[in-house]
Amino acid sequence: MSSQILERFAITVDNERAEIGSANELAIALDVLKGQRDREVLNQLRAHLAQIIANGPGLMLVLKSLSSPDQLFLIDAIGADLAQVISNAGRLRDQLATMADQEVEAALLRTLGTGGLRRLIQTAEELGEVLEWVYGQCDNLLLDLLGLAYVRGLCRQAADLAAILRGLSPALQESLVENLGWSFVASLVVDGPGLALLLRALPAESSQRLLGHFQAKELKSLIGNAHDWQYVYQRLETAEAAFLVNLLQEE
């Protein structure tokens, strides 16, 4: 059974030489230096940082050892290899969950770019989970980088859009559904549970706008039976439930 030989790269600090071959070794070296010479070490290893860090957990480990300016430097140094290092949406989510600096968060998203983000985020559920850990303008940045057409393509049913909306502020929820188009949003609703999930994810005003795209006959057909009605009703705010009842009584 053969084992892979770990390639190591030399650094020199104050005439002392060391070799770094893994994220763990790099994090230890940075912790020993206590932030005093971190940039010097990163500069010496710049061409090999993606190889040394290797994966998402490695990136998280090294970033924790750095100040915000040096985190920005590391992300820039990894550059086009960042998506390969992070490797999947779950690890992107975990990385974002540990970040407290929005500037660093934005730099991570911009460095991944449209291609990297689409490579990592391939389902609505994954997008929703990532959105839960980005803040402020980074929510908008992530959606802009993915592109409206790509986000629309992730939404095959109401539950998909609901998963995305849950990770957004009310203002961004309204903006996204406006951009997707209410006709498209309404077309995702094919049954009572789907309607309930989408109404639950939307602010009350937007929920009422969505319901307004259905006639009473259509809503009765969607909700279908007492069991589905209970499922829907239990997931609505009081104002949404009252609005729905009034619509159903209009026929």
XYZ file of N, CA and C in Angstrom:
753
model
N 0.844 -1.178 0.000
C 0.000 0.000 0.000
C 0.885 1.235 0.000
N 0.721 2.098 -1.012
C 1.565 3.275 -1.126
C 0.924 4.456 -0.416
N 1.756 5.352 0.104
C 1.258 6.568 0.747
C 1.804 7.774 0.004
N 0.980 8.811 -0.076
C 1.386 9.998 -0.793
C 2.396 10.783 0.034
N 3.491 11.188 -0.614
C 4.517 11.966 0.070
C 4.076 13.418 0.116
N 4.089 14.009 1.306
C 3.679 15.393 1.497
C 4.786 16.321 1.029
N 4.477 17.150 0.053
C 5.459 18.113 -0.431
C 5.557 19.254 0.570
N 6.777 19.688 0.848
C 6.996 20.716 1.853
C 7.700 21.904 1.217
N 7.427 23.080 1.782
C 7.958 24.317 1.228
C 8.639 25.110 2.339
N 9.818 25.615 2.031
C 10.647 26.266 3.045
C 10.236 27.721 3.273
N 10.283 28.125 4.534
C 10.148 29.536 4.896
C 11.319 29.904 5.805
N 11.672 31.175 5.798
C 12.747 31.655 6.669
C 12.260 32.892 7.398
N 12.333 32.846 8.726
C 11.945 33.991 9.558
C 13.048 34.213 10.575
N 13.638 35.422 10.544
C 14.746 35.752 11.451
C 15.861 34.718 11.374
N 16.204 34.382 10.137
C 17.300 33.438 9.850
C 17.026 32.019 10.335
N 15.791 31.761 10.785
C 15.434 30.397 11.166
C 14.591 29.794 10.049
N 14.947 28.592 9.659
C 14.295 27.945 8.520
C 13.324 26.880 9.014
N 12.187 26.811 8.343
C 11.206 25.767 8.645
C 10.571 25.324 7.338
N 9.932 24.157 7.369
C 9.242 23.647 6.184
C 7.763 23.441 6.508
N 6.930 23.877 5.580
C 5.481 23.802 5.758
C 4.896 22.918 4.661
N 4.075 21.947 5.065
C 3.486 21.060 4.065
C 1.974 20.899 4.189
N 1.396 21.422 5.267
C -0.038 21.232 5.485
C -0.652 22.464 6.146
N -1.977 22.531 6.098
C -2.687 23.636 6.741
C -2.425 23.640 8.244
N -2.370 22.468 8.839
C -2.119 22.377 10.277
C -0.754 22.952 10.634
N 0.256 22.621 9.857
C 1.600 23.144 10.100
C 1.647 24.652 9.888
N 0.956 25.136 8.884
C 0.926 26.567 8.623
C 0.226 27.306 9.763
N -0.890 26.772 10.231
C -1.613 27.408 11.335
C -0.755 27.448 12.598
N -0.022 26.375 12.870
C 0.862 26.340 14.044
C 1.947 27.404 13.920
N 2.551 27.507 12.727
C 3.599 28.507 12.510
C 3.050 29.919 12.711
N 1.859 30.170 12.203
C 1.246 31.495 12.347
C 0.916 31.788 13.807
N 0.438 30.795 14.530
C 0.114 30.986 15.942
C 1.369 31.268 16.763
N 2.460 30.617 16.427
C 3.727 30.854 17.130
C 4.197 32.287 16.924
N 4.006 32.789 15.726
C 4.439 34.154 15.405
C 3.507 35.209 15.995
N 2.318 34.819 16.426
C 1.367 35.702 17.099
C 1.065 36.971 16.308
N 0.942 36.817 14.981
C 0.542 37.933 14.142
C 1.648 38.902 13.769
N 2.860 38.657 14.262
C 3.936 39.609 14.017
C 4.549 39.496 12.626
N 4.601 38.290 12.097
C 5.270 38.087 10.801
C 4.410 37.269 9.844
N 3.104 37.286 10.058
C 2.210 36.443 9.259
C 2.313 36.749 7.770
N 2.292 38.030 7.431
C 2.336 38.403 6.010
C 3.645 37.932 5.358
N 4.719 37.990 6.109
C 6.009 37.531 5.595
C 5.955 36.039 5.261
N 5.348 35.274 6.142
C 5.220 33.835 5.901
C 4.320 33.573 4.697
N 3.187 34.240 4.639
C 2.261 34.043 3.531
C 2.890 34.438 2.204
N 3.659 35.504 2.205
C 4.335 35.937 0.977
C 5.303 34.883 0.474
N 6.029 34.296 1.387
C 7.002 33.271 0.979
C 6.317 32.019 0.426
N 5.122 31.747 0.911
C 4.403 30.537 0.490
C 3.344 30.815 -0.574
N 3.230 32.061 -1.026
C 2.101 32.481 -1.859
C 1.806 31.521 -3.011
N 2.813 31.116 -3.742
C 2.599 30.267 -4.924
C 2.102 28.873 -4.559
N 2.211 28.497 -3.287
C 1.879 27.130 -2.879
C 0.735 27.065 -1.868
N 0.108 28.196 -1.571
C -0.899 28.221 -0.504
C -2.095 27.306 -0.790
N -2.573 27.287 -2.020
C -3.706 26.410 -2.345
C -3.354 24.949 -2.111
N -2.141 24.571 -2.461
C -1.696 23.185 -2.279
C -1.533 22.856 -0.790
N -0.984 23.780 -0.039
C -0.766 23.555 1.392
C -2.096 23.467 2.137
N -2.987 24.409 1.866
C -4.266 24.455 2.586
C -5.168 23.299 2.173
N -5.207 23.004 0.894
C -5.769 21.757 0.336
C -7.285 21.639 0.331
N -7.975 22.034 1.406
C -9.418 21.793 1.468
C -10.106 22.811 2.380
N -11.431 22.701 2.454
C -12.218 23.636 3.240
C -11.832 23.702 4.712
N -11.726 22.553 5.401
C -11.301 22.600 6.805
C -9.922 23.235 6.976
N -9.035 22.992 6.008
C -7.710 23.596 6.071
C -7.779 25.105 5.953
N -8.629 25.581 5.048
C -8.804 27.021 4.874
C -9.365 27.647 6.149
N -10.356 27.000 6.746
C -10.959 27.522 7.969
C -9.908 27.611 9.080
N -9.087 26.590 9.178
C -8.061 26.539 10.219
C -7.066 27.678 10.068
N -6.592 27.906 8.851
C -5.581 28.939 8.621
C -6.184 30.336 8.782
N -7.387 30.542 8.264
C -8.018 31.858 8.384
C -8.212 32.252 9.848
N -8.514 31.289 10.705
C -8.700 31.574 12.129
C -7.422 32.097 12.777
N -6.285 31.800 12.184
C -5.000 32.221 12.744
C -4.563 33.591 12.249
N -5.362 34.229 11.397
C -4.946 35.470 10.744
C -5.845 36.648 11.128
N -5.272 37.840 11.080
C -6.051 39.069 11.215
C -6.823 39.301 9.923
N -7.809 40.202 9.959
C -8.632 40.462 8.773
C -7.799 40.872 7.550
N -6.831 41.800 7.679
C -6.022 42.155 6.498
C -5.271 40.961 5.913
N -4.768 40.083 6.788
C -4.045 38.915 6.290
C -4.995 37.850 5.745
N -6.223 37.805 6.261
C -7.231 36.935 5.656
C -7.517 37.372 4.224
N -7.628 38.679 4.005
C -7.835 39.212 2.655
C -6.672 38.842 1.745
N -5.461 38.947 2.267
C -4.283 38.597 1.483
C -4.315 37.120 1.095
N -4.667 36.256 2.059
C -4.701 34.813 1.793
C -5.733 34.466 0.728
N -6.917 35.039 0.834
C -7.971 34.765 -0.148
C -7.524 35.194 -1.538
N -6.922 36.373 -1.632
C -6.426 36.867 -2.916
C -5.320 35.969 -3.458
N -4.468 35.485 -2.573
C -3.346 34.637 -3.000
C -3.838 33.301 -3.556
N -4.859 32.738 -2.948
C -5.407 31.464 -3.443
C -6.114 31.677 -4.776
N -6.820 32.800 -4.894
C -7.381 33.241 -6.168
C -8.256 32.217 -6.864
N -7.916 31.901 -8.091
C -8.742 31.042 -8.943
C -8.873 29.612 -8.409
N -8.018 29.228 -7.468
C -8.087 27.875 -6.899
C -9.047 27.776 -5.717
N -9.692 28.897 -5.356
C -10.482 28.928 -4.130
C -11.656 27.950 -4.158
N -12.364 27.865 -5.265
C -13.508 26.943 -5.346
C -13.057 25.497 -5.192
N -11.929 25.160 -5.782
C -11.416 23.793 -5.669
C -11.018 23.486 -4.224
N -10.424 24.471 -3.549
C -10.040 24.279 -2.153
C -11.283 24.069 -1.283
N -12.296 24.912 -1.439
C -13.504 24.808 -0.603
C -14.295 23.550 -0.948
N -14.425 23.254 -2.209
C -14.920 21.983 -2.775
C -16.434 21.748 -2.776
N -17.198 22.273 -1.821
C -18.649 22.064 -1.876
C -19.380 23.127 -1.072
N -20.696 23.192 -1.247
C -21.506 24.235 -0.620
C -21.512 24.124 0.905
N -21.490 22.912 1.418
C -21.479 22.733 2.867
C -20.263 23.352 3.507
N -19.121 23.197 2.866
C -17.899 23.786 3.408
C -17.875 25.299 3.226
N -18.480 25.785 2.137
C -18.617 27.234 1.969
C -19.493 27.787 3.095
N -20.606 27.133 3.370
C -21.491 27.543 4.469
C -20.738 27.576 5.791
N -19.985 26.520 6.082
C -19.250 26.442 7.342
C -18.209 27.542 7.442
N -17.551 27.839 6.316
C -16.546 28.896 6.316
C -17.183 30.251 6.595
N -18.284 30.530 5.923
C -18.966 31.806 6.117
C -19.484 31.944 7.550
N -19.884 30.829 8.146
C -20.417 30.856 9.509
C -19.365 31.291 10.526
N -18.087 31.131 10.208
C -17.020 31.495 11.150
C -16.518 32.920 10.933
N -16.995 33.597 9.896
C -16.461 34.919 9.545
C -17.258 36.028 10.226
N -16.528 36.955 10.834
C -17.175 38.078 11.500
C -17.008 39.377 10.724
N -16.090 39.400 9.765
C -15.769 40.618 9.016
C -16.443 40.568 7.641
N -17.369 41.499 7.390
C -18.091 41.483 6.117
C -17.181 41.770 4.930
N -16.125 42.524 5.148
C -15.191 42.799 4.060
C -14.503 41.512 3.606
N -14.144 40.674 4.561
C -13.511 39.398 4.239
C -14.518 38.469 3.574
N -15.745 38.472 4.100
C -16.819 37.661 3.522
C -17.049 38.038 2.060
N -17.117 39.346 1.803
C -17.322 39.836 0.433
C -16.147 39.449 -0.461
N -14.936 39.548 0.067
C -13.750 39.180 -0.714
C -13.779 37.702 -1.085
N -14.228 36.864 -0.150
C -14.331 35.426 -0.427
C -15.306 35.177 -1.570
N -16.475 35.841 -1.521
C -17.489 35.658 -2.562
C -16.995 36.192 -3.910
N -16.373 37.368 -3.903
C -15.894 37.953 -5.162
C -14.778 37.110 -5.777
N -13.921 36.570 -4.928
C -12.831 35.736 -5.439
C -13.373 34.442 -6.039
N -14.378 33.866 -5.405
C -15.029 32.687 -5.995
C -15.663 33.059 -7.325
N -16.298 34.241 -7.373
C -16.902 34.723 -8.610
C -18.070 33.864 -9.055
N -18.634 34.226 -10.176
C -19.802 33.510 -10.696
C -19.499 32.037 -10.941
N -18.383 31.768 -11.594
C -18.048 30.380 -11.916
C -17.837 29.525 -10.684
N -17.075 30.060 -9.716
C -16.806 29.291 -8.506
C -18.051 29.056 -7.676
N -18.887 30.080 -7.540
C -20.105 29.935 -6.744
C -21.074 28.953 -7.392
N -21.202 29.008 -8.711
C -22.099 28.049 -9.383
C -21.569 26.624 -9.289
N -20.272 26.490 -9.246
C -19.679 25.154 -9.080
C -20.000 24.593 -7.698
N -19.993 25.461 -6.675
C -20.217 25.006 -5.311
C -21.697 24.874 -4.975
N -22.515 25.815 -5.451
C -23.937 25.860 -5.092
C -24.765 25.342 -6.256
N -25.317 24.150 -6.106
C -26.009 23.511 -7.222
C -27.462 23.169 -6.922
N -27.931 23.492 -5.722
C -29.345 23.271 -5.400
C -29.875 24.473 -4.621
N -31.193 24.620 -4.618
C -31.823 25.703 -3.863
C -31.556 25.543 -2.363
N -31.579 24.320 -1.890
C -31.318 24.076 -0.469
C -29.914 24.532 -0.092
N -28.943 24.256 -0.950
C -27.574 24.697 -0.684
C -27.481 26.219 -0.667
N -28.152 26.865 -1.613
C -28.144 28.320 -1.648
C -28.776 28.882 -0.383
N -29.896 28.321 0.042
C -30.558 28.778 1.257
C -29.647 28.660 2.472
N -28.925 27.549 2.584
C -28.026 27.344 3.721
C -26.878 28.341 3.708
N -26.341 28.627 2.533
C -25.252 29.609 2.431
C -25.768 31.002 2.772
N -26.946 31.349 2.269
C -27.503 32.684 2.525
C -27.737 32.936 4.012
N -27.979 31.897 4.772
C -28.198 32.073 6.214
C -26.962 32.601 6.924
N -25.787 32.489 6.272
C -24.530 32.877 6.928
C -23.831 34.032 6.241
N -24.514 34.729 5.345
C -23.961 35.968 4.791
C -24.841 37.122 5.249
N -24.226 38.266 5.433
C -24.935 39.364 6.078
C -24.808 40.656 5.275
N -25.729 41.589 5.578
C -25.675 42.911 4.954
C -25.709 42.819 3.443
N -24.828 43.563 2.815
C -24.785 43.614 1.361
C -24.255 42.331 0.731
N -23.690 41.448 1.546
C -23.148 40.203 0.991
C -24.258 39.289 0.458
N -25.475 39.394 1.029
C -26.612 38.634 0.484
C -26.845 39.023 -0.971
N -26.933 40.344 -1.182
C -27.133 40.864 -2.533
C -25.988 40.476 -3.449
N -24.767 40.582 -2.923
C -23.582 40.251 -3.714
C -23.632 38.801 -4.174
N -23.979 37.904 -3.275
C -24.050 36.483 -3.621
C -25.079 36.231 -4.712
N -26.269 36.817 -4.560
C -27.315 36.624 -5.565
C -26.908 37.241 -6.903
N -26.279 38.415 -6.866
C -25.838 39.066 -8.108
C -24.780 38.234 -8.830
N -23.851 37.673 -8.070
C -22.795 36.862 -8.684
C -23.366 35.577 -9.297
N -24.306 34.961 -8.609
C -24.940 33.750 -9.167
C -25.752 34.093 -10.408
N -26.424 35.241 -10.380
C -27.246 35.663 -11.513
C -28.680 35.207 -11.364
N -29.608 36.077 -11.763
C -31.031 35.787 -11.603
C -31.450 34.534 -12.364
N -30.932 34.349 -13.566
C -31.305 33.176 -14.360
C -30.879 31.884 -13.666
N -29.710 31.907 -13.034
C -29.235 30.703 -12.338
C -30.105 30.416 -11.117
N -30.437 31.481 -10.355
C -31.296 31.306 -9.181
C -32.660 30.780 -9.609
N -33.205 31.329 -10.695
C -34.498 30.859 -11.195
C -34.413 29.373 -11.567
N -33.310 28.972 -12.165
C -33.130 27.580 -12.564
C -33.063 26.620 -11.384
N -32.660 27.123 -10.206
C -32.619 26.283 -9.007
C -34.014 26.037 -8.439
N -34.971 26.875 -8.829
C -36.329 26.809 -8.259
C -37.224 25.961 -9.140
N -37.333 24.681 -8.820
C -38.178 23.766 -9.585
C -39.560 23.613 -8.951
N -39.657 23.949 -7.666
C -40.926 23.840 -6.960
C -40.956 24.886 -5.845
N -42.119 25.050 -5.241
C -42.285 26.077 -4.220
C -41.302 25.901 -3.061
N -41.059 24.654 -2.678
C -40.145 24.394 -1.558
C -38.742 24.917 -1.847
N -38.328 24.887 -3.111
C -37.005 25.388 -3.475
C -36.907 26.890 -3.223
N -37.883 27.631 -3.711
C -37.866 29.076 -3.509
C -37.992 29.409 -2.026
N -38.815 28.669 -1.311
C -38.968 28.903 0.127
C -37.636 28.725 0.849
N -36.856 27.720 0.461
C -35.547 27.483 1.083
C -34.617 28.663 0.872
N -34.671 29.272 -0.299
C -33.834 30.433 -0.590
C -34.318 31.649 0.185
N -35.612 31.877 0.187
C -36.180 33.058 0.841
C -35.911 33.070 2.338
N -35.877 31.907 2.966
C -35.676 31.848 4.421
C -34.335 32.427 4.841
N -33.366 32.455 3.937
C -32.050 32.987 4.269
C -31.899 34.468 4.004
N -32.979 35.149 3.602
C -32.919 36.562 3.219
C -33.716 37.443 4.173
N -33.331 38.706 4.232
C -34.104 39.695 4.979
C -35.416 39.946 4.236
N -36.446 40.468 4.927
C -37.715 40.755 4.249
C -37.557 41.643 3.012
N -36.686 42.653 3.094
C -36.494 43.544 1.940
C -35.930 42.785 0.746
N -34.978 41.903 1.002
C -34.394 41.131 -0.093
C -35.349 40.052 -0.592
N -36.178 39.523 0.299
C -37.207 38.570 -0.140
C -38.132 39.234 -1.158
N -38.593 40.425 -0.827
C -39.483 41.150 -1.734
C -38.789 41.461 -3.053
N -37.532 41.874 -2.968
C -36.775 42.201 -4.183
C -36.599 40.974 -5.072
N -36.285 39.831 -4.448
C -36.056 38.623 -5.238
C -37.326 38.164 -5.945
N -38.451 38.143 -5.234
C -39.679 37.668 -5.886
C -40.132 38.637 -6.975
N -39.896 39.930 -6.778
C -40.214 40.907 -7.824
C -39.376 40.633 -9.065
N -38.079 40.371 -8.850
C -37.183 40.119 -9.983
C -37.473 38.795 -10.680
N -37.835 37.789 -9.892
C -38.199 36.501 -10.490
C -39.506 36.612 -11.265
N -40.384 37.484 -10.789
C -41.690 37.670 -11.426
C -42.758 36.883 -10.690
N -43.873 37.559 -10.371
C -44.918 36.904 -9.603
C -45.563 35.745 -10.357
N -45.623 35.841 -11.665
C -46.199 34.736 -12.444
C -45.347 33.482 -12.301
N -44.011 33.668 -12.343
C -43.106 32.532 -12.156
C -43.261 31.953 -10.757
N -43.283 32.841 -9.754
C -43.412 32.387 -8.368
C -44.713 31.608 -8.191
N -45.815 32.127 -8.699
C -47.103 31.444 -8.577
C -47.093 30.096 -9.289
N -46.342 30.000 -10.400
C -46.304 28.741 -11.164
C -45.623 27.615 -10.397
N -44.830 27.955 -9.374
C -44.147 26.937 -8.577
C -45.098 26.231 -7.614
N -46.241 26.845 -7.367
C -47.204 26.300 -6.396
C -48.112 25.288 -7.090
N -47.983 24.028 -6.707
C -48.796 22.980 -7.338
C -49.622 22.183 -6.326
N -49.444 22.480 -5.033
C -50.246 21.778 -4.024
C -50.279 22.600 -2.740
N -51.075 22.138 -1.777
C -51.246 22.841 -0.518
C -49.962 22.982 0.287
N -49.207 21.890 0.486
C -47.963 22.017 1.242
C -46.982 23.004 0.606
N -46.889 22.994 -0.726
C -46.008 23.943 -1.400
C -46.447 25.376 -1.165
N -47.749 25.600 -1.230
C -48.295 26.928 -0.958
C -47.967 27.346 0.473
N -48.134 26.437 1.417
C -47.872 26.749 2.822
C -46.406 27.126 3.049
N -45.499 26.371 2.453
C -44.068 26.653 2.627
C -43.706 28.027 2.084
N -44.253 28.360 0.929
C -43.930 29.637 0.302
C -44.542 30.795 1.078
N -45.787 30.643 1.519
C -46.430 31.688 2.310
C -45.692 31.898 3.630
N -45.220 30.819 4.219
C -44.500 30.903 5.499
C -43.176 31.639 5.318
N -42.549 31.479 4.178
C -41.237 32.089 3.943
C -41.335 33.568 3.601
N -42.481 34.009 3.090
C -42.645 35.391 2.632
C -43.192 36.290 3.737
N -42.860 37.589 3.697
C -43.521 38.543 4.594
C -45.020 38.571 4.295
N -45.832 39.014 5.265
C -47.298 38.967 5.131
C -47.797 39.681 3.876
N -47.255 40.874 3.593
C -47.701 41.617 2.407
C -47.443 40.841 1.129
N -46.257 40.257 1.042
C -45.903 39.483 -0.153
C -46.747 38.220 -0.251
N -47.054 37.625 0.892
C -47.917 36.440 0.899
C -49.278 36.765 0.305
N -49.813 37.919 0.679
C -51.112 38.318 0.165
C -51.056 38.589 -1.335
N -49.937 39.158 -1.793
C -49.772 39.376 -3.236
C -49.745 38.042 -3.976
N -49.065 37.060 -3.387
C -49.018 35.740 -4.011
C -50.416 35.124 -4.080
N -51.141 35.169 -2.980
C -52.496 34.606 -2.956
C -53.407 35.290 -3.969
N -53.152 36.579 -4.196
C -53.957 37.321 -5.157
C -53.814 36.836 -6.585
N -52.798 35.997 -6.852
C -52.619 35.446 -8.202
C -53.453 34.193 -8.436
N -54.213 33.770 -7.424
C -55.055 32.578 -7.554
C -56.521 32.945 -7.348
N -57.381 32.327 -8.114
C -58.812 32.446 -7.883
C -59.212 31.468 -6.779
N -60.356 31.734 -6.153
C -60.822 30.882 -5.060
C -60.897 29.418 -5.488
N -61.381 29.180 -6.708
C -61.505 27.810 -7.217
C -60.132 27.127 -7.296
N -59.112 27.898 -7.747
C -57.757 27.338 -7.856
C -57.206 27.002 -6.481
N -57.408 27.901 -5.512
C -56.904 27.662 -4.165
C -57.554 26.434 -3.539
N -58.849 26.274 -3.743
C -59.540 25.097 -3.201
C -59.004 23.815 -3.825
N -58.674 23.899 -5.096
C -58.117 22.734 -5.774
C -56.714 22.418 -5.258
N -55.921 23.476 -5.011
C -54.559 23.292 -4.515
C -54.554 22.711 -3.103
N -55.378 23.288 -2.245
C -55.390 22.859 -0.843
C -56.043 21.488 -0.708
N -57.083 21.256 -1.481
C -57.567 19.903 -1.695
C -58.462 19.288 -0.656
N -58.006 19.194 0.584
C -58.793 18.466 1.576
C -58.523 19.032 2.976
N -59.212 18.487 3.965
C -59.105 19.001 5.332
C -57.687 18.869 5.881
N -57.030 17.765 5.545
C -55.665 17.552 6.034
C -54.727 18.621 5.485
N -54.829 18.884 4.171
C -53.976 19.907 3.568
C -54.327 21.295 4.102
N -55.627 21.537 4.303
C -56.027 22.830 4.849
C -55.403 23.055 6.226
N -55.406 22.020 7.072
C -54.796 22.130 8.402
C -53.302 22.407 8.288
N -52.653 21.710 7.337
C -51.214 21.895 7.115
C -50.918 23.338 6.738
N -51.721 23.885 5.816
C -51.526 25.264 5.376
C -51.812 26.235 6.510
N -52.951 26.078 7.142
C -53.418 27.038 8.143
C -52.435 27.153 9.309
N -51.887 26.023 9.747
C -50.982 26.028 10.899
C -49.664 26.743 10.608
N -49.373 26.962 9.335
C -48.101 27.579 8.966
C -48.236 29.054 8.561
N -49.405 29.609 8.759
C -49.647 30.997 8.357
C -49.701 31.938 9.552
N -49.276 33.180 9.307
C -49.508 34.237 10.276
C -51.022 34.520 10.305
N -51.476 35.160 11.374
C -52.914 35.426 11.535
C -53.480 36.217 10.362
N -52.757 37.267 9.941
C -53.235 38.108 8.839
C -53.289 37.321 7.539
N -52.292 36.456 7.320
C -52.266 35.644 6.100
C -53.433 34.657 6.087
N -53.692 34.036 7.233
C -54.790 33.059 7.330
C -56.135 33.732 7.076
N -56.313 34.924 7.655
C -57.568 35.644 7.464
C -57.759 36.029 5.995
N -56.673 36.461 5.351
C -56.738 36.843 3.941
C -57.108 35.635 3.084
N -56.506 34.480 3.391
C -56.786 33.263 2.641
C -58.247 32.835 2.820
N -58.752 32.895 4.027
C -60.147 32.531 4.293
C -61.089 33.413 3.481
N -60.796 34.700 3.470
C -61.646 35.636 2.712
C -61.634 35.299 1.215
N -60.456 34.955 0.697
C -60.370 34.589 -0.725
C -61.200 33.350 -1.022
N -61.123 32.381 -0.140
C -61.838 31.127 -0.367
C -63.361 31.323 -0.303
N -63.782 32.373 0.359
C -65.222 32.636 0.490
C -65.787 33.471 -0.670
N -64.895 33.900 -1.568
C -65.335 34.812 -2.626
C -66.093 34.126 -3.750
N -65.839 32.835 -3.898
C -66.430 32.141 -5.080
C -67.959 32.189 -5.039
